[in-house]
Amino acid sequence: MESKVRSFVRKGEVTKTGGAGGGYVQAVGAKPGCHGVSLVSSGLDDLDHILPLRNPLSLIVGGGIPVGGLVMVMEDIEAPHHMPLLRFFMAQGLVHSQPLFFATPLPSPQAFLGTLPAIASRSSGAASDNSKEGDLRIAWQYRRFLNEQQALEERRYRYEFCNDFDLRKPAERSLFTGATIKCESLARGAHLDSLLDHCRVFISNLARYTGEGQLVGRLAFQSLCAPQCMQSCTDWEMLRFLQSLKSLLRVSNAVALITFPATLLTPSMAIRWQHLADILISVEAVLDDNKEMAGMLTDYPDILGFLRIHKLASINTQVPTIPEAAMHAMKVVRRKKLVLERLLFAPVDATSGDSKTGGAAGLLCGRPANASSPLDF
Amino acid sequence: MSEMMEEILGLDARKLLPGSLILIEDSVAAKGAFLLNYFLKKLLAAPHASEEEAGGGTTRVLFLALSEPFSHYNRISRKQGCNLISYRNSGRLIFLDMVSDNPPGSVWTKGLKQSALFGLYERVNECVKRQEMQKSGEERTVIIIDDASLLEVLAGGVQNEVLSFLHYCRALYSGSHRCGVVALVHADTDSNRGLSLPVDAGAQSPAAALVQELEHSADVIVTVDPLSTGLATDVHGQVSVVHWTDALCSAEFRRAPCTLQFKLLESSVLFSHPGGKF
């Protein structure tokens, strides 16, 4: 007799497998996404909004990195634009008191932790609140409600899904006290077996927290295929490590972010790495002397670099998520906040006259240089 | 709309030639994993109606999952009206989950003294043989592999092991038929792809990539490509089907490669001719 199996599964059901396996994670800093996947923040508000999982709710709940997912950032060897993404990812985890695992080819990983950004102070917001209080004339006995409101705001801010970070200030020491941080240096080569064992122990420790007090762990790997790391292992061993890591993540409450200089790998290997990623991002440097680009974009001097989305996560679904725009500009606002903006193209300058030489529009719409007739495209 | 795909592919589990290899090729920009679910559903669900008239001939599926855990496929199939758990309980589906099943000492950890694929083949063999003991009537087994590129990783880049593994899988007897294999492979991992190498450069060029070797031995190749114009929300890509042998269709249908565009929905896949309406 065939046993009858329910196809109905309660939406919020928490199963033992956790992660992308099923059930939402009830943890600080995690929120439910679609297809039964929980989301955590990448630490960069704008990036979270680029990473929505496809459903109508995404407009309301926004997006994030799916728990159990593997994010890969392809580095540009000319500019270190992957570093802020890595720092924000780590700092956001610390703000939410999430355990952190960090592996880097730097000789002292602890020193890198000192460069994590601090939460942006809300001085401007607080000042306006004070002024509001000054304007508002209320009886003194109701003032305590204002204070309560403020305390509530503070607490909400503490548990906000994604915080604003100030690039100029290093993180407060209080963030590190009591935090579970495990650091590994790969300066003497990546010993992948022991590294995988450390990851396994780190991830299995997360499974101890169940029910309401679940924790989402974050694993950050900097420049995993840097020459220092690769001196003690082969390309295939590295791929095997990545696949093992991905399998570990899938059935646990953890997310991982790996940055890697793709140009140092052979093209075939780089593609294999990309296939293993759930979310694939690349960062590109801005060339100073690129006049064509400067003419095309309105705010070219402010742009720090470009961020390109190659692939978005499709866990528990077959429908791929297509980002609205693949290319985004990374900008720093008032030297402290990193924002991502969609590229804005400058309007065509009609007054420039000669369309053959005038500006970017001429380049794009004009005939090719070796065309015989002007109508030849 | 998936009739269009069925017509081109000619997939009929009862007529599937024993020992045939169906190869699905994809790339980073267009994932081909949806076709595995398509095949899974077709193989499990299709012969159900005609079970009696065909003399109890059923198709069993052995799914070798290396890239995603069972819950992933189960969720997708459930939305398409195919409950994998009930199939698994009834024995029609054997699911080898190499992702969730990842304890220290599993296939992913190093044990290079004995080939990792050898151990994996033993598991596959054991599962097929165990099912054979319980069989009733005439049966076929199809092994679906997600994905063969990961088998190569598992073998530490030794292509011959992967080819041997797939060959052994195709040579496995389940009842009186050999097992068919459906395998996904990432075609863009072949760095020489698309380059027209001069004939005399063959000696200097590196060994042919796994993809090329598999293409050579495949009966049907289904290629998933992104649109040349870039990503779009209305059309997710295109599939082209090339029949190399008569494994799925008769000789008169073997014509020029057919290309269809597809759009993925949660509950189904829509196919249309290029430029047509879904």
PDB file of C-alpha atoms in Angstrom, chain A residues 2-3 5-9 20-23 35-37 54 193 196-197 200 236-237 239-241 243-248 250-251 267-269 271-272 274-276 278 280 309-311 314-323 326, chain B residues 26-28 31 34 37 66-69 71-72 75-76 78-80 83 85-86 89-90 98-100 102-104 107-112 116 149-150 152-157 186 188-189 191 231-233 236 264-266 268-269:
ATOM      1  CA  GLU A   2       1.432   3.251  -1.086  1.00  0.00           C
ATOM      2  CA  SER A   3       1.642   5.744   1.716  1.00  0.00           C
ATOM      3  CA  VAL A   5       2.166  11.936   1.013  1.00  0.00           C
ATOM      4  CA  ARG A   6       0.976  15.443   1.570  1.00  0.00           C
ATOM      5  CA  SER A   7       2.165  17.932  -0.950  1.00  0.00           C
ATOM      6  CA  PHE A   8       1.109  20.747   1.323  1.00  0.00           C
ATOM      7  CA  VAL A   9       3.840  22.139   3.526  1.00  0.00           C
ATOM      8  CA  ALA A  20      17.938  26.314   1.540  1.00  0.00           C
ATOM      9  CA  GLY A  21      16.677  22.854   2.384  1.00  0.00           C
ATOM     10  CA  GLY A  22      13.385  24.018   3.731  1.00  0.00           C
ATOM     11  CA  GLY A  23      11.782  26.243   6.290  1.00  0.00           C
ATOM     12  CA  HIS A  35      10.479  29.675  -2.451  1.00  0.00           C
ATOM     13  CA  GLY A  36      11.088  28.877   1.200  1.00  0.00           C
ATOM     14  CA  VAL A  37      14.469  30.555   1.276  1.00  0.00           C
ATOM     15  CA  ARG A  54      11.522  37.067  -8.220  1.00  0.00           C
ATOM     16  CA  ASP A 193      41.500  19.762   3.699  1.00  0.00           C
ATOM     17  CA  LEU A 196      37.255  22.543   4.800  1.00  0.00           C
ATOM     18  CA  ASP A 197      37.390  20.875   8.204  1.00  0.00           C
ATOM     19  CA  ARG A 200      32.625  22.126   8.656  1.00  0.00           C
ATOM     20  CA  TRP A 236      40.988  20.740  -9.419  1.00  0.00           C
ATOM     21  CA  GLU A 237      41.486  20.450  -5.673  1.00  0.00           C
ATOM     22  CA  LEU A 239      37.129  23.195  -7.376  1.00  0.00           C
ATOM     23  CA  ARG A 240      36.507  20.172  -5.227  1.00  0.00           C
ATOM     24  CA  PHE A 241      36.848  22.378  -2.147  1.00  0.00           C
ATOM     25  CA  GLN A 243      31.848  22.150  -4.390  1.00  0.00           C
ATOM     26  CA  SER A 244      32.206  20.644  -0.904  1.00  0.00           C
ATOM     27  CA  LEU A 245      31.719  24.087   0.596  1.00  0.00           C
ATOM     28  CA  LYS A 246      28.637  24.646  -1.516  1.00  0.00           C
ATOM     29  CA  SER A 247      27.193  21.306  -0.443  1.00  0.00           C
ATOM     30  CA  LEU A 248      27.869  22.177   3.195  1.00  0.00           C
ATOM     31  CA  ARG A 250      23.092  24.185   1.113  1.00  0.00           C
ATOM     32  CA  VAL A 251      22.037  22.199   4.133  1.00  0.00           C
ATOM     33  CA  PRO A 267      39.493  30.645 -18.857  1.00  0.00           C
ATOM     34  CA  SER A 268      38.110  27.131 -18.547  1.00  0.00           C
ATOM     35  CA  MET A 269      38.675  27.092 -14.768  1.00  0.00           C
ATOM     36  CA  ILE A 271      33.985  29.363 -16.067  1.00  0.00           C
ATOM     37  CA  ARG A 272      33.863  26.347 -13.766  1.00  0.00           C
ATOM     38  CA  GLN A 274      31.310  30.775 -12.161  1.00  0.00           C
ATOM     39  CA  HIS A 275      29.076  27.743 -12.555  1.00  0.00           C
ATOM     40  CA  LEU A 276      29.474  26.987  -8.866  1.00  0.00           C
ATOM     41  CA  ASP A 278      24.659  31.114  -6.871  1.00  0.00           C
ATOM     42  CA  LEU A 280      27.859  36.054  -9.485  1.00  0.00           C
ATOM     43  CA  ILE A 309      25.532  41.291 -12.152  1.00  0.00           C
ATOM     44  CA  HIS A 310      26.092  38.070 -14.058  1.00  0.00           C
ATOM     45  CA  LYS A 311      23.856  35.631 -12.268  1.00  0.00           C
ATOM     46  CA  SER A 314      17.602  30.498  -8.289  1.00  0.00           C
ATOM     47  CA  ILE A 315      17.384  28.164  -5.326  1.00  0.00           C
ATOM     48  CA  ASN A 316      14.242  26.009  -5.134  1.00  0.00           C
ATOM     49  CA  THR A 317      12.988  27.436  -8.419  1.00  0.00           C
ATOM     50  CA  GLN A 318      13.676  26.950 -12.106  1.00  0.00           C
ATOM     51  CA  VAL A 319      12.807  30.499 -13.112  1.00  0.00           C
ATOM     52  CA  PRO A 320      15.923  32.636 -13.443  1.00  0.00           C
ATOM     53  CA  THR A 321      15.854  36.109 -11.960  1.00  0.00           C
ATOM     54  CA  ILE A 322      16.674  38.702 -14.559  1.00  0.00           C
ATOM     55  CA  PRO A 323      18.077  41.897 -13.054  1.00  0.00           C
ATOM     56  CA  ALA A 326      23.159  44.353 -15.370  1.00  0.00           C
TER      57      ALA A 326
ATOM     58  CA  ASP B  26      24.333  24.773 -21.006  1.00  0.00           C
ATOM     59  CA  SER B  27      26.362  27.843 -20.099  1.00  0.00           C
ATOM     60  CA  VAL B  28      26.665  30.360 -17.260  1.00  0.00           C
ATOM     61  CA  LYS B  31      21.197  27.317 -17.099  1.00  0.00           C
ATOM     62  CA  PHE B  34      15.209  23.071 -16.029  1.00  0.00           C
ATOM     63  CA  ASN B  37      13.142  18.518 -14.334  1.00  0.00           C
ATOM     64  CA  LEU B  66      25.648  16.482  -7.368  1.00  0.00           C
ATOM     65  CA  SER B  67      24.804  20.172  -7.590  1.00  0.00           C
ATOM     66  CA  GLU B  68      21.535  20.654  -5.686  1.00  0.00           C
ATOM     67  CA  PRO B  69      19.889  18.788  -2.817  1.00  0.00           C
ATOM     68  CA  SER B  71      14.550  19.590  -1.620  1.00  0.00           C
ATOM     69  CA  HIS B  72      15.401  21.807  -4.587  1.00  0.00           C
ATOM     70  CA  ARG B  75      10.014  21.935  -4.744  1.00  0.00           C
ATOM     71  CA  ILE B  76      10.290  22.568  -8.460  1.00  0.00           C
ATOM     72  CA  ARG B  78       5.801  19.826  -6.902  1.00  0.00           C
ATOM     73  CA  LYS B  79       4.910  23.114  -8.539  1.00  0.00           C
ATOM     74  CA  GLN B  80       4.655  21.192 -11.809  1.00  0.00           C
ATOM     75  CA  ASN B  83       5.376  14.663  -6.293  1.00  0.00           C
ATOM     76  CA  ILE B  85       8.408  11.972  -2.526  1.00  0.00           C
ATOM     77  CA  SER B  86       5.570   9.664  -3.521  1.00  0.00           C
ATOM     78  CA  ASN B  89       8.378   5.922  -1.791  1.00  0.00           C
ATOM     79  CA  SER B  90       6.881   3.787  -4.523  1.00  0.00           C
ATOM     80  CA  MET B  98      25.339  13.717  -2.935  1.00  0.00           C
ATOM     81  CA  VAL B  99      24.781  17.265  -1.637  1.00  0.00           C
ATOM     82  CA  SER B 100      22.907  16.719   1.613  1.00  0.00           C
ATOM     83  CA  ASN B 102      28.089  15.070   2.813  1.00  0.00           C
ATOM     84  CA  PRO B 103      29.654  13.650   5.952  1.00  0.00           C
ATOM     85  CA  PRO B 104      33.417  13.561   6.381  1.00  0.00           C
ATOM     86  CA  VAL B 107      32.696  11.292  -2.087  1.00  0.00           C
ATOM     87  CA  TRP B 108      33.700  14.938  -1.821  1.00  0.00           C
ATOM     88  CA  THR B 109      36.443  14.441   0.698  1.00  0.00           C
ATOM     89  CA  LYS B 110      39.740  13.224  -0.492  1.00  0.00           C
ATOM     90  CA  GLY B 111      40.244   9.565  -0.902  1.00  0.00           C
ATOM     91  CA  LEU B 112      42.290   9.525  -4.024  1.00  0.00           C
ATOM     92  CA  ALA B 116      35.883   8.611  -6.149  1.00  0.00           C
ATOM     93  CA  SER B 149      31.046  18.591 -15.112  1.00  0.00           C
ATOM     94  CA  LEU B 150      30.999  17.954 -11.377  1.00  0.00           C
ATOM     95  CA  GLU B 152      35.004  15.669 -13.647  1.00  0.00           C
ATOM     96  CA  VAL B 153      35.748  17.705 -10.517  1.00  0.00           C
ATOM     97  CA  LEU B 154      35.154  14.611  -8.449  1.00  0.00           C
ATOM     98  CA  ALA B 155      37.619  12.685 -10.599  1.00  0.00           C
ATOM     99  CA  GLY B 156      40.210  15.438 -10.164  1.00  0.00           C
ATOM    100  CA  GLY B 157      40.104  16.405 -13.821  1.00  0.00           C
ATOM    101  CA  HIS B 186      28.540  22.833 -18.990  1.00  0.00           C
ATOM    102  CA  ASP B 188      31.336  26.734 -21.959  1.00  0.00           C
ATOM    103  CA  THR B 189      33.997  25.077 -19.809  1.00  0.00           C
ATOM    104  CA  SER B 191      37.821  26.948 -23.832  1.00  0.00           C
ATOM    105  CA  LEU B 231      18.978  38.720 -21.104  1.00  0.00           C
ATOM    106  CA  ALA B 232      15.253  39.290 -21.321  1.00  0.00           C
ATOM    107  CA  THR B 233      12.357  38.631 -18.997  1.00  0.00           C
ATOM    108  CA  HIS B 236      14.823  33.152 -21.225  1.00  0.00           C
ATOM    109  CA  LEU B 264      10.387  29.399 -17.789  1.00  0.00           C
ATOM    110  CA  LEU B 265       7.429  29.576 -15.461  1.00  0.00           C
ATOM    111  CA  GLU B 266       7.129  28.101 -12.009  1.00  0.00           C
ATOM    112  CA  SER B 268       5.837  24.768 -16.677  1.00  0.00           C
ATOM    113  CA  VAL B 269       8.145  25.650 -19.522  1.00  0.00           C
TER     114      VAL B 269
END
